[in-house]
Coordinates of C-alpha atoms and ligand atoms in Angstrom, one line a residue:
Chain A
X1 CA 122.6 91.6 81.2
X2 CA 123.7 92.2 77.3
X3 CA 127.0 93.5 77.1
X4 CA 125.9 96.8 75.9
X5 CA 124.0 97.9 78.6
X6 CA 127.6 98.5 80.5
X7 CA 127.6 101.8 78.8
X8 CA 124.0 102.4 78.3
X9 CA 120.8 102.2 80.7
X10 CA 117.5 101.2 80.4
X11 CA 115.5 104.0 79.1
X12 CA 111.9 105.0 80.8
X13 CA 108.9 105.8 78.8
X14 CA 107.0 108.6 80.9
X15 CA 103.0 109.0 80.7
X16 CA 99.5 109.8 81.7
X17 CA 96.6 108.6 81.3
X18 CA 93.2 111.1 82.0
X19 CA 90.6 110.0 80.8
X20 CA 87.2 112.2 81.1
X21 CA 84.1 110.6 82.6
X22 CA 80.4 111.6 82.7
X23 CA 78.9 108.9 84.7
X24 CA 74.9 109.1 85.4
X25 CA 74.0 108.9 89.3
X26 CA 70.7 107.6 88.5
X27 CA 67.6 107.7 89.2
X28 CA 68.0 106.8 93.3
X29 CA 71.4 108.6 93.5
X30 CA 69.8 111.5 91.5
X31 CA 67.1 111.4 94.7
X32 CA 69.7 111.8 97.0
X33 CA 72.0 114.2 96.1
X34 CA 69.5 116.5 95.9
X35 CA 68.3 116.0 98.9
X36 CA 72.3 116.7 100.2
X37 CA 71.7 119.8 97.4
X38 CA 68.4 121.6 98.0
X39 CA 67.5 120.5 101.6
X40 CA 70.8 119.5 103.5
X41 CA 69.4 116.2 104.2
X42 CA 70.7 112.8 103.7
X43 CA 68.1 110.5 102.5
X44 CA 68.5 106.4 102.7
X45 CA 65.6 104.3 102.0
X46 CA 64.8 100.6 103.4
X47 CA 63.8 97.5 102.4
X48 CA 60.6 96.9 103.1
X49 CA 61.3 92.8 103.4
X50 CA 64.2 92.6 106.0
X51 CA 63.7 96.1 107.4
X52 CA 67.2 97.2 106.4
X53 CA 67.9 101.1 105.8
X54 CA 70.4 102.0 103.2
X55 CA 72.5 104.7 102.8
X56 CA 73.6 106.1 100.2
X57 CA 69.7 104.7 98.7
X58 CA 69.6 102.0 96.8
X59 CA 67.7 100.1 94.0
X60 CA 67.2 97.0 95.6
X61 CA 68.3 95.6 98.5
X62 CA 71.1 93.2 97.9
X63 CA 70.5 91.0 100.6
X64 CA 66.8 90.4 99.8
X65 CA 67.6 90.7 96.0
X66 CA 64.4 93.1 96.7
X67 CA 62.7 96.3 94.9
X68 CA 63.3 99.3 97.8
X69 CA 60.2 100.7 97.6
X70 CA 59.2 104.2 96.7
X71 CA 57.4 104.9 100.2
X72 CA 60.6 103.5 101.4
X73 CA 62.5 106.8 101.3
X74 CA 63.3 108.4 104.8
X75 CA 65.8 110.8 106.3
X76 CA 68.1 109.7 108.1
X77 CA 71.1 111.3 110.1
X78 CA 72.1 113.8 110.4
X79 CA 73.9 112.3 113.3
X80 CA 75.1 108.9 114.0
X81 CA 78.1 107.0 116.1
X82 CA 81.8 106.3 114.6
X83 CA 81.7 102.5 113.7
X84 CA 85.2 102.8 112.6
X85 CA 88.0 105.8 112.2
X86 CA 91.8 106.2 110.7
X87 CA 93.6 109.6 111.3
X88 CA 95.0 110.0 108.1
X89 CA 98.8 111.1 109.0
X90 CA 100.1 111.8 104.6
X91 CA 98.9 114.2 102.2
X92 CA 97.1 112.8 99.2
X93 CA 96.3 114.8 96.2
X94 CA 93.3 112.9 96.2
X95 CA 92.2 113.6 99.3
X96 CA 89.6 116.9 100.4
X97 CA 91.5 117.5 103.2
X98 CA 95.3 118.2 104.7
X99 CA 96.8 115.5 106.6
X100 CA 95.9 115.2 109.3
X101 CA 92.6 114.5 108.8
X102 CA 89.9 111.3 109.4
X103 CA 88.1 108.9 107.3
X104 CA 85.2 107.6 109.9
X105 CA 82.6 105.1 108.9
X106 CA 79.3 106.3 110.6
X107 CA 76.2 104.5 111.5
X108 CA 73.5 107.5 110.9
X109 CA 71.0 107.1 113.2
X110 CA 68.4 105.7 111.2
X111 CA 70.0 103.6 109.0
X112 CA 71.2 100.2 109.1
X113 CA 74.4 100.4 107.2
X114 CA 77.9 102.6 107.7
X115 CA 78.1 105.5 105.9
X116 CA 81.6 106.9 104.9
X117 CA 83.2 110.6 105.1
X118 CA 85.8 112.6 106.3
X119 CA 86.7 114.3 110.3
X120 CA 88.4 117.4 110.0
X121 CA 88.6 118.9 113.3
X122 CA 89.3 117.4 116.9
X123 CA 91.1 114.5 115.8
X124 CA 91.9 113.7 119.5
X125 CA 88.7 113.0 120.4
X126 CA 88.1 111.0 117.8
X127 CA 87.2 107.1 118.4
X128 CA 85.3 104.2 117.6
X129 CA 81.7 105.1 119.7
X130 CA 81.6 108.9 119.6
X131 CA 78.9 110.9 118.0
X132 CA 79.3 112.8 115.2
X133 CA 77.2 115.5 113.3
X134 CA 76.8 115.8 109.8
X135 CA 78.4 119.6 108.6
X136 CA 77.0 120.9 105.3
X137 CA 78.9 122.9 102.9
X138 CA 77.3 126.5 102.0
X139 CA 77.8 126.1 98.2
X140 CA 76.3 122.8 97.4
X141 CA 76.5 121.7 94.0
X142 CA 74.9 118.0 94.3
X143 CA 77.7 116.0 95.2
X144 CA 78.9 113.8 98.2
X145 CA 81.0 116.6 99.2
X146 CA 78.0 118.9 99.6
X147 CA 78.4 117.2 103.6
X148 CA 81.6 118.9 104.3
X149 CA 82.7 116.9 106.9
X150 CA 81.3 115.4 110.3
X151 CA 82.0 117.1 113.6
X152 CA 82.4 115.3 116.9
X153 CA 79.6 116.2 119.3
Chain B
X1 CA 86.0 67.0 92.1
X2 CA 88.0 65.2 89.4
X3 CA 91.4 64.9 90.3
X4 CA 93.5 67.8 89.7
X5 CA 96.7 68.8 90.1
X6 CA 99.7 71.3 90.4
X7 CA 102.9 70.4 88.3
X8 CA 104.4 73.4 87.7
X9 CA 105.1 76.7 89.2
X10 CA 107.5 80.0 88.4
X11 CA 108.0 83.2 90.6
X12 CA 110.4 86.2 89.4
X13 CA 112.2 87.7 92.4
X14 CA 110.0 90.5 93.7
X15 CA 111.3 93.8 94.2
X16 CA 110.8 97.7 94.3
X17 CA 111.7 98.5 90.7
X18 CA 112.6 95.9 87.7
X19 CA 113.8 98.8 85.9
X20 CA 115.5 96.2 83.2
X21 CA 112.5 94.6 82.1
X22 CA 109.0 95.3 81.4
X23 CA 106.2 93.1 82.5
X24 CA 106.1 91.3 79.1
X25 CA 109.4 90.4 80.2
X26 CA 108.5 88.6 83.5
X27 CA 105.3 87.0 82.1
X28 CA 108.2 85.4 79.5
X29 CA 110.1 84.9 82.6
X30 CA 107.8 82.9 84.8
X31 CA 105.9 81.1 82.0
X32 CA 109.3 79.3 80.6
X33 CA 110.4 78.7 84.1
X34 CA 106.6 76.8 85.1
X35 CA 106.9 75.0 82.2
X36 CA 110.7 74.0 82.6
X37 CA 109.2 73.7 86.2
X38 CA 106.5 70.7 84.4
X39 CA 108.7 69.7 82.4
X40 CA 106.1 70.4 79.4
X41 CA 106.6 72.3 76.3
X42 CA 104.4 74.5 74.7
X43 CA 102.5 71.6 73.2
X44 CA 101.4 69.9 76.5
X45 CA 99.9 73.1 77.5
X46 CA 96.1 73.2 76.6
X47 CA 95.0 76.5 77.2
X48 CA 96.4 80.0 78.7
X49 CA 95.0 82.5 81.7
X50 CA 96.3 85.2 81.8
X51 CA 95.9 87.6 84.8
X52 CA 96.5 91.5 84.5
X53 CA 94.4 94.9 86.0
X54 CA 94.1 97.6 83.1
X55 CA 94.9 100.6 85.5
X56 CA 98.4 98.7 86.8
X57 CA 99.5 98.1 83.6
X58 CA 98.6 101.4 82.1
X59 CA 96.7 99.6 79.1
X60 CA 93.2 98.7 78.3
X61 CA 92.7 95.2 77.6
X62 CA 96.2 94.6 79.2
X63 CA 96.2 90.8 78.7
X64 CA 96.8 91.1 75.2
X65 CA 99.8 92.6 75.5
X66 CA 101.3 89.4 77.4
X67 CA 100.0 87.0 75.0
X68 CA 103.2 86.0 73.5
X69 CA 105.0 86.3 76.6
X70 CA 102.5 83.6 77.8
X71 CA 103.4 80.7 75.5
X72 CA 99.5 81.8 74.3
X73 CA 99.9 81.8 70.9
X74 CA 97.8 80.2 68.8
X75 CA 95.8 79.3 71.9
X76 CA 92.7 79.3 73.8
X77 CA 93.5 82.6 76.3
X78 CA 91.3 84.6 78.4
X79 CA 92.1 86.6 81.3
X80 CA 91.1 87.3 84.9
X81 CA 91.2 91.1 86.2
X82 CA 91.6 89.9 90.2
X83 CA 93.9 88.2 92.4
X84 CA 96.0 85.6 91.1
X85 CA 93.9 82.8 93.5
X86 CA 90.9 83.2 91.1
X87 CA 92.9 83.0 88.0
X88 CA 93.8 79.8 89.5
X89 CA 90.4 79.0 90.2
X90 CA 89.3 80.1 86.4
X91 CA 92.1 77.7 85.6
X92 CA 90.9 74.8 87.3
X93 CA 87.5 74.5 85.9
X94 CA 89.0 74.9 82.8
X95 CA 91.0 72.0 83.4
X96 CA 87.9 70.2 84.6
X97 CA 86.1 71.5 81.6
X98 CA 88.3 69.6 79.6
X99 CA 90.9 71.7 78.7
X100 CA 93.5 68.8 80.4
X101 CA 96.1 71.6 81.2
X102 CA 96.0 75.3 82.0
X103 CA 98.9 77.7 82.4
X104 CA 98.0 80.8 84.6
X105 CA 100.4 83.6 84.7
X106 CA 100.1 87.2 86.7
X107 CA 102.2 89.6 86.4
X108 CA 102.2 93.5 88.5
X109 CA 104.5 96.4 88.3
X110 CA 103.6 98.3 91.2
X111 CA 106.7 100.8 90.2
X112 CA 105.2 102.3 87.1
X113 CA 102.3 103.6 88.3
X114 CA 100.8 105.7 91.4
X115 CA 99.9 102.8 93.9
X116 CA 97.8 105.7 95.9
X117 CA 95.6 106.7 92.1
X118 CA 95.0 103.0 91.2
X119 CA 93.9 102.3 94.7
X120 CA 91.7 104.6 94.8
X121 CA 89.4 104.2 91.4
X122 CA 88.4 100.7 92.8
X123 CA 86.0 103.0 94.8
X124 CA 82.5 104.1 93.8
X125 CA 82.9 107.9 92.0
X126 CA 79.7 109.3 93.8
X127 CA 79.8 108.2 96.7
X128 CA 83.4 107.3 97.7
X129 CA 86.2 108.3 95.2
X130 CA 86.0 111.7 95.6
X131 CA 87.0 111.3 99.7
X132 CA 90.6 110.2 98.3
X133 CA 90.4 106.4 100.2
X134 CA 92.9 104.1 98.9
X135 CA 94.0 100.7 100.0
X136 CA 96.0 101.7 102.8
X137 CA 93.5 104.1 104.3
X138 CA 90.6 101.7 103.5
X139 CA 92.6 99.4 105.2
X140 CA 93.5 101.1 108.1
X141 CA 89.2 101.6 108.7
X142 CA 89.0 98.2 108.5
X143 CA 91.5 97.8 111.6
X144 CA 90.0 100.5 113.3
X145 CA 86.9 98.0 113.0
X146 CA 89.1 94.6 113.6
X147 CA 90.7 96.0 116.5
X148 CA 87.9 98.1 118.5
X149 CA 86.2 95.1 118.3
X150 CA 88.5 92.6 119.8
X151 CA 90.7 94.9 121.9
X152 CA 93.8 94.3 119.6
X153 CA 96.7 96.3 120.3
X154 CA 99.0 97.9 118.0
X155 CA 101.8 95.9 119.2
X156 CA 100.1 92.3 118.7
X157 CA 99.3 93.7 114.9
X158 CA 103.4 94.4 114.8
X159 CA 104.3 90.9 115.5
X160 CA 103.2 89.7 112.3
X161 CA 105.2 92.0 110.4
X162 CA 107.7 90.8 112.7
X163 CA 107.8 87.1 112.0
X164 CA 107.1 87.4 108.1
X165 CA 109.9 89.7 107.4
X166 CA 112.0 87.6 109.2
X167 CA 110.8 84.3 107.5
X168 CA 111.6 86.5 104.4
X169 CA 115.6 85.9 105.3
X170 CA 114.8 82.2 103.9
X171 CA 113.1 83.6 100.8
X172 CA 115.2 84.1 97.7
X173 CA 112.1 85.6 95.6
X174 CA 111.3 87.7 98.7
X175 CA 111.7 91.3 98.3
X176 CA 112.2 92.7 102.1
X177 CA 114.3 90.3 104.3
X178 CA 114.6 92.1 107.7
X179 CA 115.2 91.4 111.0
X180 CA 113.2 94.2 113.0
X181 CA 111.2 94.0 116.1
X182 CA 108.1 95.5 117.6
X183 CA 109.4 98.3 118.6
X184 CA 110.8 99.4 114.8
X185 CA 107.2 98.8 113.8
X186 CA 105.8 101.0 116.4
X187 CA 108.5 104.0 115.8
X188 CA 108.0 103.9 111.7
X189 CA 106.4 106.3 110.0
X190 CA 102.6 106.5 110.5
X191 CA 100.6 106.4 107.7
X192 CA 97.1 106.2 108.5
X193 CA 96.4 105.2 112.1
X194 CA 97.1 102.7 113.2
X195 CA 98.8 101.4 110.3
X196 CA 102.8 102.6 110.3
X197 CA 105.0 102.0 107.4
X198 CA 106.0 98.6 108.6
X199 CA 102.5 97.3 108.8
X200 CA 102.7 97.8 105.2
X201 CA 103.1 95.4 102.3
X202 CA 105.5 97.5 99.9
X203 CA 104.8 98.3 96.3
X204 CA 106.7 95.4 94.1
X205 CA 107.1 94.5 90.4
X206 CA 106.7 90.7 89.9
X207 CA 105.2 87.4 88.3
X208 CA 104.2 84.6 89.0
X209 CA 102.5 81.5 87.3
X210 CA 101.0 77.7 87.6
X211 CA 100.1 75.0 85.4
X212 CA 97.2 73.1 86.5
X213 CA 96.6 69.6 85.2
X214 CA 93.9 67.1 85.3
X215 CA 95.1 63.6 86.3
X216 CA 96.1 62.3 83.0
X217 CA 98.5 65.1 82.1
X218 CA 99.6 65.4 85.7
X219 CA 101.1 61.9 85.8
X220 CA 103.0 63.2 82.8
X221 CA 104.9 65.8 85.0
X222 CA 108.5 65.8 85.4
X223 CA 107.3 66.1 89.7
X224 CA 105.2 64.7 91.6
X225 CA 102.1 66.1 90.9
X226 CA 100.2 68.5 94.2
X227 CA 96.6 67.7 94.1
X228 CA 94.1 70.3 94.6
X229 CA 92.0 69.1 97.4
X230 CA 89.7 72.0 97.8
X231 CA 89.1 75.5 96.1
X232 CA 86.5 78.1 96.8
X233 CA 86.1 81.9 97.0
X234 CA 83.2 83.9 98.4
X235 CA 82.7 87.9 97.9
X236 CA 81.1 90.1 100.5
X237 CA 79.5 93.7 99.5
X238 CA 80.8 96.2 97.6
X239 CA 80.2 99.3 99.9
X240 CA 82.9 99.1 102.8
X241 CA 79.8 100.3 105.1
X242 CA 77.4 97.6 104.0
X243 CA 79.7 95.2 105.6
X244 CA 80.7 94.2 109.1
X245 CA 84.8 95.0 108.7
X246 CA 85.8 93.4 112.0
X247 CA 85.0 89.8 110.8
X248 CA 86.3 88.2 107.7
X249 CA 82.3 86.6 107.1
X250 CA 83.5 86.0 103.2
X251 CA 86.8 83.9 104.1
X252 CA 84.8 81.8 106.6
X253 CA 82.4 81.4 103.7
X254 CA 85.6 79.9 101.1
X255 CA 86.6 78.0 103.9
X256 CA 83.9 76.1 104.9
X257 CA 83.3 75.2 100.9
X258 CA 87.3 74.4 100.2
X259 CA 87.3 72.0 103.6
X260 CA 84.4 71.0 102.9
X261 CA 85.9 69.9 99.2
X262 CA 89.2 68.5 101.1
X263 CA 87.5 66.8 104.1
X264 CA 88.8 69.3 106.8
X265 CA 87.4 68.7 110.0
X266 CA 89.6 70.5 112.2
X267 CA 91.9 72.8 109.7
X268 CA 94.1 73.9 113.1
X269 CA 95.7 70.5 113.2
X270 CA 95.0 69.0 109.5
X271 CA 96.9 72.1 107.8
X272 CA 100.5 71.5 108.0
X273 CA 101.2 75.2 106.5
X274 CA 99.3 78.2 105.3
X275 CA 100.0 81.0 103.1
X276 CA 97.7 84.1 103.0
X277 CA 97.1 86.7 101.8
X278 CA 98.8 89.6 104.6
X279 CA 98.8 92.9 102.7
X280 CA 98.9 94.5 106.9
X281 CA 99.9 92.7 109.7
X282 CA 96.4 92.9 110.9
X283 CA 95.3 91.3 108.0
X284 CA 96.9 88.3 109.3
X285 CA 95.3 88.0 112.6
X286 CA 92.2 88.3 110.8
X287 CA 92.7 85.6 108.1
X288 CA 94.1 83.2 110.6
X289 CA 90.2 83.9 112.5
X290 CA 88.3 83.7 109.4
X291 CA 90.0 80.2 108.3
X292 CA 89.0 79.0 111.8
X293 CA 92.3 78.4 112.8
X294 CA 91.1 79.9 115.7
X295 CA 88.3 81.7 117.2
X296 CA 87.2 85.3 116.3
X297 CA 89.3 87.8 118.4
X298 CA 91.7 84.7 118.6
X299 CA 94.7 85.9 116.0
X300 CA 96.4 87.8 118.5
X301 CA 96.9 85.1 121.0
X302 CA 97.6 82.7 118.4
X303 CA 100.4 84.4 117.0
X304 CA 101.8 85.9 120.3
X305 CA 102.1 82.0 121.5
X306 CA 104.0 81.4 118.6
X307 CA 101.9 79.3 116.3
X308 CA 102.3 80.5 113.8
X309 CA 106.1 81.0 113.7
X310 CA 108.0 78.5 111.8
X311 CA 108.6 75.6 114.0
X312 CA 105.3 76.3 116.0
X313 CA 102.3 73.8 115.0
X314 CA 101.2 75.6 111.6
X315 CA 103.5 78.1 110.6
X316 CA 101.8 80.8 108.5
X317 CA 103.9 82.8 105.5
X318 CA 107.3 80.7 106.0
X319 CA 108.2 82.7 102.7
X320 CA 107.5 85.9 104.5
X321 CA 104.3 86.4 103.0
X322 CA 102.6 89.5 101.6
X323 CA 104.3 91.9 103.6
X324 CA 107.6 91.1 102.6
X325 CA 106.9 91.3 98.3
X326 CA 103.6 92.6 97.1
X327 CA 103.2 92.4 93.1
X328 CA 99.8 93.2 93.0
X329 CA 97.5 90.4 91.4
X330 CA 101.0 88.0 91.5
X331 CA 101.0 87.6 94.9
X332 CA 97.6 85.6 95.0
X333 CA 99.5 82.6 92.8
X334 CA 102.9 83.2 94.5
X335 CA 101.0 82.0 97.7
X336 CA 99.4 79.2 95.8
X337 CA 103.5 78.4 94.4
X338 CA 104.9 78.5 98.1
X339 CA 102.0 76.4 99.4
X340 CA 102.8 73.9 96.4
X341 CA 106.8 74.2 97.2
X342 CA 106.1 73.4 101.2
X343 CA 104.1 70.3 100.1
X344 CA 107.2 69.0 97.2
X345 CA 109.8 69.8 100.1
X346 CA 111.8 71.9 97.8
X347 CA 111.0 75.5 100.2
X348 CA 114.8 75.0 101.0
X349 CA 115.2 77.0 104.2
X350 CA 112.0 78.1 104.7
X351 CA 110.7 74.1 104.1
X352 CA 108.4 73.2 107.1
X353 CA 108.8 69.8 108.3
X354 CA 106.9 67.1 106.7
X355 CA 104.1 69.1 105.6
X356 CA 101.5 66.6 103.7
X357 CA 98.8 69.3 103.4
X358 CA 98.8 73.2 103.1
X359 CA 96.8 75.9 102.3
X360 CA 97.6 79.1 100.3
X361 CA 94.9 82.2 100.4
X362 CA 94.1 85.3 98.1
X363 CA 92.1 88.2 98.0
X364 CA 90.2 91.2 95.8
X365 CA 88.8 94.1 96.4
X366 CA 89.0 96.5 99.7
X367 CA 89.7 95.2 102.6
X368 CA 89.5 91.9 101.3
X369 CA 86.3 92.1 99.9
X370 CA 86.3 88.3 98.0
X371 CA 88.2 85.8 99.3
X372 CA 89.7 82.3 97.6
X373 CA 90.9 79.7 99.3
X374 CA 93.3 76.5 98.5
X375 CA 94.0 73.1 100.4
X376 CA 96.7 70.9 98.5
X377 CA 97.7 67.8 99.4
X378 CA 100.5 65.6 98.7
X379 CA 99.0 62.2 98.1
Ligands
ZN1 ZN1 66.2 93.4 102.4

């Protein structure tokens, strides 16, 4: 340590960075927010080589590196089963909801692949294997947060 | 492969705040002490790697701001934005590109910025951001997965953090030393269940760096040169539902291809020591699965029998791993520098016995979304 710094310290340089975004969904996300939007249903769309449903949609099918087809659009949901659960204990500002609160990963019936969102109520009976119910907001704007949460059944 | 080698490495000490030097700093640190490490100077070093993540360092383009601090100048430098393991990787096809030797430095200061805000723009801004997951509650889905599956407990996840924090007493660079036991794991704070504060890695400033060499310039080394006898690194899908998170599919993927490369039959008893990449304890029973050290749902067992403790058969993180210093990005190469040090017998009290080969492990992404692994050898 230079000598000087015994009567000094190391000064801190405080910032932020916020940078604005306007990313475009797309064409297939455009599909399916509106359908979370206008009709309160969640919309996947499968692959018409392996037989794999996606959800969110997708433009191809990665596996099959594969055009999902446009008759490949289907509802699925609005229920499915907890794959996989964490009872968040910490608030985040980031975060939609108050601690407590759960991120669950749920295969929609219908689809093929986990779809993530949030628990907010009856965190108890929460667990890998329970059925859950999507929960749509009233005011829907066309976002992923147009599904409010997902209620245990 | 050509032969290729390690002959130099350099690790900072890793800790919560270096409030006395900015990252520049420890790049300059860790560069001078690799090459001192080589005994090289700047003109025995053929090209630079640098390895930095724009949103950590608060700077687009971060790796330019290194570049002197890198012993770059003047030189052939590029830059990896992922775990230090494939800036090593980028680093040794450079060397077998021609480049004869390649210095690759990563550097993290977890300190200076939100952990919880970086963490969470690695996620999709439709579909995922907006939910508020970060690494830790990502994570702790993925155990939720891991363990449901296998009927892992919560204790069994604790011993890791056990043993590794407790290796960390022989770890000079090692930024949380601690003797605690399972029961301190189960009683800290919970974070997002089941993961408690002490299944945790902690945020850490650091750096760390390697110079690869082909055989030519290795032989020029002030060491004995470690020879890179397998490296390869596989990437599963981006969406964390796409993907199956109770099996590590991508790290059995980079295993088979780096034993493959190293002519690794039976890794359980041809690797003398591992180092991987443990960000959570259950990480570790998971990685230990995926690199076949045992069989899926095996991790558990294998670590409560003591296996992987130093002194059992292949003792896993002797420098306390992951979960003891976390500098983002660093801590890929600082496994790749321990596995090196195990393999020169210079890992003082943490050395393991007459290890000839060992094998150090990284990852990137969620949940450990890509995977790279290394085998070095000592002949
Ligand atoms: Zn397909």
């Amino acid at each position: 340590m230079a000598s000087w710094l015994e009567n000094e310290e190391i000064l801190t340089r405080k910032g932020q960075i916020a940078m604005p975004y306007a990313w475009s969904v797309g064409e297939v996300g455009s599909r399916f927010l509106v359908g979370l939007r206008d009709e309160k249903r969640i919309l996947g769309n499968r692959c018409d080589k392996c037989g794999a449903t996606y959800v969110p949609p997708r433009k191809n099918c990665g596996v099959c590196f594969h055009d999902l087809p446009d008759d490949g659009w289907r509802e699925v949901g609005p229920e499915g089963v907890v794959t996989s659960c964490t009872v968040v204990r910490e608030d985040s500002p980031l975060a939609p909801a108050k601690a407590p609160f759960a991120y669950v990963i749920v295969k929609l019936d219908g689809a093929d692949v986990g779809f993530m969102h949030v628990v907010r109520d009856n965190l108890e009976k929460l667990a890998v294997g329970v059925r859950v119910a999507a929960r749509f907001r009233e005011a829907r704007e066309g976002s992923i947060l147009d599904i409010d949460s997902f209620v245990i059944l | 492969m050509e032969k290729a080698a390690i002959v130099g490495i350099g690790q900072t000490k890793y800790e919560r705040r270096k409030s006395g030097e900015i990252y520049y700093d420890l790049v300059y640190e860790v560069t001078t002490r690799a090459m001192e490490d080589a005994g090289y100077t700047l003109d025995d070093i053929g090209d630079v790697i640098t390895v930095s993540n724009d949103f950590w360092d608060g700077r687009t383009i971060s790796c330019m701001a290194v570049q002197e601090a890198a012993g770059a100048h003047d030189k052939n430098v590029s830059t990896v934005e992922g775990d230090g393991t494939l800036g090593a990787l980028y680093g040794l096809m450079r060397v077998l590109g021609g480049s004869g030797t390649t210095l690759i430095v990563a550097h993290s200061k977890g300190s200076e910025g939100d952990p919880r805000v970086i963490t969470n723009a690695m996620f999709d801004p439709v579909y995922h951001r907006s939910l508020g997951l970060d690494a830790v509650s990502s994570s702790a889905l993925q155990a939720s997965a891991y363990m449901s599956r296998y009927g892992v407990t919560e204790e069994q996840c604790a011993l890791v953090s056990v043993k590794n924090h407790k290796n960390a007493k022989n770890n000079p660079f090692a930024q949380l030393p601690m003797d605690i036991t399972v029961a301190d794991v189960m009683k800290s704070r919970k974070i997002a269940d089941p993961l408690k504060l002490l299944d945790c890695s902690p945020v850490s400033d650091g750096a760390a760096a390697i110079i690869i060499a082909d055989e030519k310039h290795a032989r020029k080394a002030r060491k004995k040169p470690v020879w890179i006898k397998g490296a390869a690194h596989c990437a599963d899908a981006y969406f964390l539902g796409d993907r199956n998170l109770a099996e590590a599919a991508s790290l059995r993927e980079a295993a088979k291809k780096a034993y493959a490369m190293a002519g690794i039959g039976n890794p359980a008893k041809e690797i003398d020591v591992a180092e991987l990449y443990d960000a959570f304890g259950y990480m570790e029973l998971m990685w230990l699965e995926g690199l076949g050290f045992c069989d899926p749902g095996g991790g558990a067992g294998m670590t409560e029998s003591g296996k992987t403790a130093m002194g059992g058969p292949i003792p896993v993180n002797p420098s306390g791993g992951v979960l003891s210093a976390h500098a983002v990005l660093a801590a890929g190469l600082a496994r790749i520098a321990e596995a090196v040090l195990q393999l020169r017998g210079e890992a003082g009290s943490r050395q393991v016995d007459g290890a000839r080969t060992s094998l150090a492990h990284g990852i990137n992404g969620p949940c450990g979304q890509s995977h790279c692994v290394w085998v070095l050898g000592k002949d």
